[in-house]
Each structure stands twice: as structure tokens, then as C-alpha cells.
């Protein structure tokens, strides 16, 4: 792949370059392919090819690149997206996440990070109640996607949202606004996590994800008195060897927040 052929950022060439990156034994070719792919990812053409790369017949490495390209465009080139396209982008991402809920985990995570970035850029004005809407979307009966897969996809989305906030390139004044908006949305997250952690028939995998999600949200300085029930449930989870590590992390993260000392 010649880094200078910018005009050729299309699906076919992206797939060729990915093949080169993963399977070409020649290190120089790998480096060229990587350089070219980085340019492809930030090109205007990325909007066209990323959705095609996510199609079900593609292999996970290709789908992953499509999802990563989406995240790059949303997180770093937000200003280039016309406001009238926000809603389309949002519904496309929702349907891709629902589709990958029972598909490749690495692709699902990248798509969740892309939607998280979209939400952070739209909050609070353009997408008020973003988190409540996410919870609602995934709790509704989702056709062919089974309940547990949908639940895990939602937990993944809710976990990466505060993480994406910590690393986002939002301007300083926006960071404050968005942090406030996220703090208010904790009321939509808390009852869901509480319910999943307390349900006797919740699988250990689901409970572990709930605890990871709690760890992620308390880093936003969620007031301790607003997560008391979950902290108690985390102490209970210590008795389960499968949950011990994530429970410890959740408890430590919660009580080391500035708010809990206050």
C-alpha cells in the first residue's frame, strides 16, 4: 500500500492493507500498511467504508477496523459531522451494537466506545438523557438478540462511557458540563446495577460486569450516599471467589473517591 494514494481509500484497498498488516511477513510492508490505514481512518472516505467493513460476512479483524475508524471520526473530528446527521449516526450505532451483542466481543467494545464518544459530544443539549435512553433501548425486547447478550452489551456500553469521558478530548468548559450531565444520569444506572447484582439468578459473568461498571462510574465522583446499596452488595460479592477481585476493585474505587471522605 502506497501511503501517497489517498484517493484510493475504499473498502477493497482497506481490506488489502489489513491483510498486509496482519499476514505479510515483511516488516516494511506491515509498517507501510499501518501508515496507510492510519490515513484511511481519518479520511473523509472513512464514513463510507466503515459501515461496509462491519457487515456480518466480514472477519472480526476487518469489522474491528471499521468500528475503530468510526470511533476515531467521532472522537477526533466531531466538528466535521453536520448536526443533522447526529440522530442517524446514533441509530446506526445502536443497531450495530445490538447486532454485535452476540458477536465478536472486541468489535462490540469498539462500537460501544464509539457510541459513548457520540453521547459525550452530544450531551447535554443535543442528547439529553442519553444514558436513560441507552438503558431503555437495551431493555426493550430486542427481536433476535437474547436477553443476556443484550444485558451484557448494555453493561459494556455503560462501563466504557465514564472511561471514554476520562480520556476524551472535550474542551475544558465542555468537560464540566458533561461531567455534571453524567452525574445526573447515575439515577438511571444505579437501579439497573442494583437489580442485576441482587437477582439470585444473575450469572457470575453478569455480576462481574456490574461490579466493573460500578468501578467505572465511581471515578466520576458519584456521591457515596447515592451508591450505598451497591457498595453493600459489593461486600456481599466478596464471598464469591469468582467475583472477589472485581468486588475488591469496586469497593476500593468507591471509598477512595474524594466525596466519600467528605
Short mmCIF file of C-alpha atoms in Angstrom, two decimals:
data_model
loop_
_atom_site.label_atom_id
_atom_site.label_comp_id
_atom_site.label_asym_id
_atom_site.label_seq_id
_atom_site.Cartn_x
_atom_site.Cartn_y
_atom_site.Cartn_z
CA UNK A 1 0.00 0.00 0.00
CA UNK A 2 1.46 3.30 -1.05
CA UNK A 3 0.79 5.96 1.62
CA UNK A 4 0.51 8.54 -1.14
CA UNK A 5 -2.54 7.03 -2.82
CA UNK A 6 -5.02 8.83 -0.60
CA UNK A 7 -7.69 8.81 -3.30
CA UNK A 8 -7.92 5.03 -3.03
CA UNK A 9 -9.36 4.83 0.46
CA UNK A 10 -12.06 2.31 -0.43
CA UNK A 11 -13.25 -0.97 1.06
CA UNK A 12 -11.20 -3.17 -1.24
CA UNK A 13 -7.92 -1.36 -0.51
CA UNK A 14 -8.60 -1.17 3.22
CA UNK A 15 -9.11 -4.95 3.29
CA UNK A 16 -5.90 -5.46 1.28
CA UNK A 17 -3.95 -3.24 3.68
CA UNK A 18 -5.39 -5.05 6.72
CA UNK A 19 -4.37 -8.37 5.19
CA UNK A 20 -0.88 -6.98 4.68
CA UNK A 21 -0.75 -5.69 8.25
CA UNK A 22 -1.80 -8.99 9.79
CA UNK A 23 -0.26 -11.60 7.49
CA UNK A 24 2.62 -10.13 5.47
CA UNK A 25 5.90 -11.45 6.94
CA UNK A 26 7.78 -8.42 5.61
CA UNK A 27 8.06 -5.84 8.40
CA UNK A 28 8.45 -2.92 5.97
CA UNK A 29 5.23 -3.86 4.21
CA UNK A 30 3.49 -4.11 7.57
CA UNK A 31 4.69 -0.62 8.51
CA UNK A 32 3.57 0.84 5.18
CA UNK A 33 0.18 -0.81 5.54
CA UNK A 34 -0.20 0.58 9.05
CA UNK A 35 0.73 4.09 7.93
CA UNK A 36 -1.75 3.91 5.05
CA UNK A 37 -4.52 2.55 7.31
CA UNK A 38 -3.99 5.39 9.79
CA UNK A 39 -4.53 7.86 6.94
CA UNK A 40 -7.54 5.92 5.71
CA UNK A 41 -9.08 6.02 9.16
CA UNK A 42 -9.06 9.81 9.30
CA UNK A 43 -10.03 10.37 5.64
CA UNK A 44 -13.48 11.65 4.64
CA UNK A 45 -13.98 8.29 2.85
CA UNK A 46 -13.93 6.52 6.23
CA UNK A 47 -17.63 7.37 6.64
CA UNK A 48 -18.36 5.26 3.56
CA UNK A 49 -16.14 2.26 4.15
CA UNK A 50 -16.54 1.79 7.92
CA UNK A 51 -20.16 0.60 7.69
CA UNK A 52 -19.31 -1.84 4.90
CA UNK A 53 -16.44 -3.27 6.97
CA UNK A 54 -18.90 -4.01 9.78
CA UNK A 55 -21.05 -6.31 7.63
CA UNK A 56 -21.71 -9.75 9.16
CA UNK A 57 -19.80 -11.66 6.46
CA UNK A 58 -16.52 -9.86 7.27
CA UNK A 59 -13.95 -11.35 9.66
CA UNK A 60 -13.58 -9.76 13.14
CA UNK A 61 -10.22 -8.07 12.30
CA UNK A 62 -11.90 -6.19 9.46
CA UNK A 63 -15.01 -5.38 11.49
CA UNK A 64 -12.77 -4.14 14.30
CA UNK A 65 -11.05 -1.70 11.96
CA UNK A 66 -14.45 -0.42 10.81
CA UNK A 67 -15.54 0.16 14.41
CA UNK A 68 -12.21 1.84 15.28
CA UNK A 69 -12.49 4.14 12.27
CA UNK A 70 -15.94 5.20 13.50
CA UNK A 71 -14.61 5.96 16.96
CA UNK A 72 -11.70 7.97 15.52
CA UNK A 73 -14.02 10.06 13.34
CA UNK A 74 -16.44 10.76 16.19
CA UNK A 75 -13.89 11.44 18.92
CA UNK A 76 -11.34 13.44 16.93
CA UNK A 77 -13.27 15.01 14.07
CA UNK A 78 -16.55 15.82 15.76
CA UNK A 79 -16.61 19.28 14.23
CA UNK A 80 -16.83 17.76 10.74
CA UNK A 81 -20.13 15.99 11.44
CA UNK A 82 -23.19 18.04 10.44
CA UNK A 83 -25.72 18.32 13.28
CA UNK A 84 -28.50 16.91 11.10
CA UNK A 85 -26.58 13.61 10.93
CA UNK A 86 -26.31 13.08 14.69
CA UNK A 87 -29.53 11.11 15.02
CA UNK A 88 -28.85 8.85 12.04
CA UNK A 89 -25.40 8.11 13.41
CA UNK A 90 -26.89 7.34 16.81
CA UNK A 91 -29.48 4.88 15.47
CA UNK A 92 -26.90 3.20 13.20
CA UNK A 93 -24.62 2.67 16.21
CA UNK A 94 -27.45 1.34 18.35
CA UNK A 95 -28.38 -1.22 15.71
CA UNK A 96 -24.73 -2.26 15.19
CA UNK A 97 -24.29 -2.77 18.95
CA UNK A 98 -27.48 -4.84 19.11
CA UNK A 99 -26.16 -6.90 16.19
CA UNK A 100 -22.72 -7.46 17.76
CA UNK A 101 -24.21 -8.18 21.21
CA UNK A 102 -23.94 -11.86 20.35
CA UNK A 103 -20.94 -11.43 18.02
CA UNK A 104 -17.27 -10.57 18.40
CA UNK A 105 -16.51 -9.08 21.82
CA UNK A 106 -13.63 -6.86 20.61
CA UNK A 107 -15.82 -5.35 17.89
CA UNK A 108 -18.70 -4.86 20.35
CA UNK A 109 -16.41 -2.96 22.73
CA UNK A 110 -15.13 -0.65 19.97
CA UNK A 111 -18.71 0.10 18.88
CA UNK A 112 -19.67 0.84 22.50
CA UNK A 113 -16.71 3.23 22.76
CA UNK A 114 -17.84 4.93 19.52
CA UNK A 115 -21.41 5.38 20.84
CA UNK A 116 -20.02 6.59 24.19
CA UNK A 117 -17.98 9.21 22.34
CA UNK A 118 -21.06 10.27 20.36
CA UNK A 119 -23.06 10.61 23.59
CA UNK A 120 -20.34 12.71 25.28
CA UNK A 121 -20.15 15.04 22.28
CA UNK A 122 -23.94 15.45 22.17
CA UNK A 123 -24.57 15.78 25.91
CA UNK A 124 -26.34 17.57 27.43
CA UNK A 125 -28.01 19.80 24.78
CA UNK A 126 -28.26 17.61 21.69
CA UNK A 127 -28.92 14.37 23.57
CA UNK A 128 -30.43 15.00 27.00
CA UNK A 129 -30.99 11.80 28.97
CA UNK A 130 -28.53 9.87 26.81
CA UNK A 131 -27.84 7.23 29.45
CA UNK A 132 -31.52 6.70 30.29
CA UNK A 133 -32.15 6.20 26.58
CA UNK A 134 -29.34 3.62 26.35
CA UNK A 135 -30.83 1.70 29.27
CA UNK A 136 -34.30 1.85 27.74
CA UNK A 137 -33.14 0.80 24.27
CA UNK A 138 -31.45 -2.33 25.58
CA UNK A 139 -34.21 -3.30 27.98
CA UNK A 140 -36.84 -3.32 25.27
CA UNK A 141 -37.44 -6.67 23.66
CA UNK A 142 -34.74 -6.85 21.02
CA UNK A 143 -36.02 -9.31 18.44
CA UNK A 144 -33.37 -11.91 17.68
CA UNK A 145 -30.86 -10.80 20.32
CA UNK A 146 -31.22 -12.85 23.51
CA UNK A 147 -31.73 -11.12 26.85
CA UNK A 148 -28.39 -11.97 28.42
CA UNK A 149 -26.38 -10.84 25.38
CA UNK A 150 -28.35 -7.58 25.35
CA UNK A 151 -27.78 -7.11 29.07
CA UNK A 152 -24.01 -7.66 28.69
CA UNK A 153 -23.88 -5.25 25.73
CA UNK A 154 -25.63 -2.59 27.82
CA UNK A 155 -23.22 -3.13 30.73
CA UNK A 156 -20.27 -2.85 28.32
CA UNK A 157 -21.67 0.43 26.99
CA UNK A 158 -22.28 1.82 30.48
CA UNK A 159 -18.78 0.77 31.60
CA UNK A 160 -16.90 2.39 28.72
CA UNK A 161 -18.88 5.65 28.94
CA UNK A 162 -17.11 7.08 32.04
CA UNK A 163 -13.77 5.66 30.78
CA UNK A 164 -14.23 7.44 27.46
CA UNK A 165 -15.07 10.62 29.37
CA UNK A 166 -11.74 10.41 31.27
CA UNK A 167 -9.74 10.19 28.03
CA UNK A 168 -11.93 12.37 25.79
CA UNK A 169 -10.61 15.46 24.02
CA UNK A 170 -13.54 17.62 25.10
CA UNK A 171 -12.61 21.27 25.66
CA UNK A 172 -12.32 22.18 29.35
CA UNK A 173 -15.63 24.09 29.61
CA UNK A 174 -17.47 21.15 27.97
CA UNK A 175 -15.82 18.66 30.34
CA UNK A 176 -17.50 20.35 33.31
CA UNK A 177 -20.91 20.41 31.59
CA UNK A 178 -20.69 16.78 30.53
CA UNK A 179 -19.43 15.58 33.92
CA UNK A 180 -22.46 17.28 35.51
CA UNK A 181 -24.81 15.69 32.97
CA UNK A 182 -23.27 12.24 33.55
CA UNK A 183 -23.58 12.69 37.32
CA UNK A 184 -27.31 13.35 36.92
CA UNK A 185 -27.65 10.20 34.80
CA UNK A 186 -26.38 8.00 37.65
CA UNK A 187 -30.03 7.74 38.73
CA UNK A 188 -30.69 5.73 35.53
CA UNK A 189 -27.68 3.44 36.05
CA UNK A 190 -27.96 2.75 39.78
CA UNK A 191 -31.30 0.85 39.87
CA UNK A 192 -30.22 -1.33 36.94
CA UNK A 193 -26.91 -2.32 38.58
CA UNK A 194 -28.63 -2.83 41.92
CA UNK A 195 -31.26 -5.12 40.39
CA UNK A 196 -28.70 -7.21 38.44
CA UNK A 197 -26.41 -7.61 41.44
CA UNK A 198 -29.20 -8.64 43.81
CA UNK A 199 -31.01 -11.03 41.47
CA UNK A 200 -30.43 -14.55 42.74
CA UNK A 201 -30.37 -15.97 39.21
CA UNK A 202 -27.91 -13.40 37.77
CA UNK A 203 -24.95 -15.33 36.29
CA UNK A 204 -21.50 -14.61 37.79
CA UNK A 205 -20.44 -13.10 34.44
CA UNK A 206 -23.24 -10.52 34.65
CA UNK A 207 -22.45 -9.70 38.29
CA UNK A 208 -18.76 -9.29 37.47
CA UNK A 209 -19.66 -6.83 34.70
CA UNK A 210 -21.94 -4.93 37.08
CA UNK A 211 -19.06 -4.52 39.54
CA UNK A 212 -16.75 -3.34 36.73
CA UNK A 213 -19.41 -0.85 35.72
CA UNK A 214 -19.66 0.45 39.29
CA UNK A 215 -15.86 0.87 39.40
CA UNK A 216 -16.03 2.89 36.23
CA UNK A 217 -18.83 5.22 37.38
CA UNK A 218 -17.46 6.00 40.85
CA UNK A 219 -14.44 7.60 39.14
CA UNK A 220 -16.87 10.36 38.13
CA UNK A 221 -17.17 11.22 41.86
CA UNK A 222 -20.67 9.79 42.23
CA UNK A 223 -21.75 10.73 45.78
CA UNK A 224 -21.26 7.78 48.12
CA UNK A 225 -24.74 8.18 49.61
CA UNK A 226 -26.11 7.60 46.09
CA UNK A 227 -24.36 4.23 45.74
CA UNK A 228 -24.64 2.82 49.25
CA UNK A 229 -26.77 -0.18 48.28
CA UNK A 230 -24.27 -1.16 45.61
CA UNK A 231 -21.33 -0.90 47.97
CA UNK A 232 -23.13 -3.19 50.41
CA UNK A 233 -23.84 -5.63 47.57
CA UNK A 234 -20.13 -5.46 46.62
CA UNK A 235 -19.16 -6.53 50.15
CA UNK A 236 -21.57 -9.46 49.84
CA UNK A 237 -19.96 -10.39 46.50
CA UNK A 238 -16.58 -10.85 48.26
CA UNK A 239 -17.84 -14.23 49.43
CA UNK A 240 -17.92 -15.45 45.81
CA UNK A 241 -14.40 -16.48 44.65
CA UNK A 242 -15.35 -15.67 41.02
CA UNK A 243 -16.29 -12.11 41.98
CA UNK A 244 -13.70 -11.44 44.68
CA UNK A 245 -11.21 -9.40 42.57
CA UNK A 246 -13.77 -7.19 40.81
CA UNK A 247 -15.63 -6.66 44.10
CA UNK A 248 -12.43 -5.53 45.85
CA UNK A 249 -11.70 -3.13 43.00
CA UNK A 250 -15.23 -1.69 43.13
CA UNK A 251 -15.04 -1.19 46.90
CA UNK A 252 -11.57 0.40 46.80
CA UNK A 253 -12.55 2.72 43.93
CA UNK A 254 -15.74 3.76 45.70
CA UNK A 255 -14.23 4.55 49.08
CA UNK A 256 -11.18 6.30 47.63
CA UNK A 257 -13.34 8.91 45.90
CA UNK A 258 -12.87 12.44 47.30
CA UNK A 259 -16.60 12.55 48.01
CA UNK A 260 -16.52 9.57 50.37
CA UNK A 261 -14.00 11.31 52.66
CA UNK A 262 -16.09 14.40 52.77
#
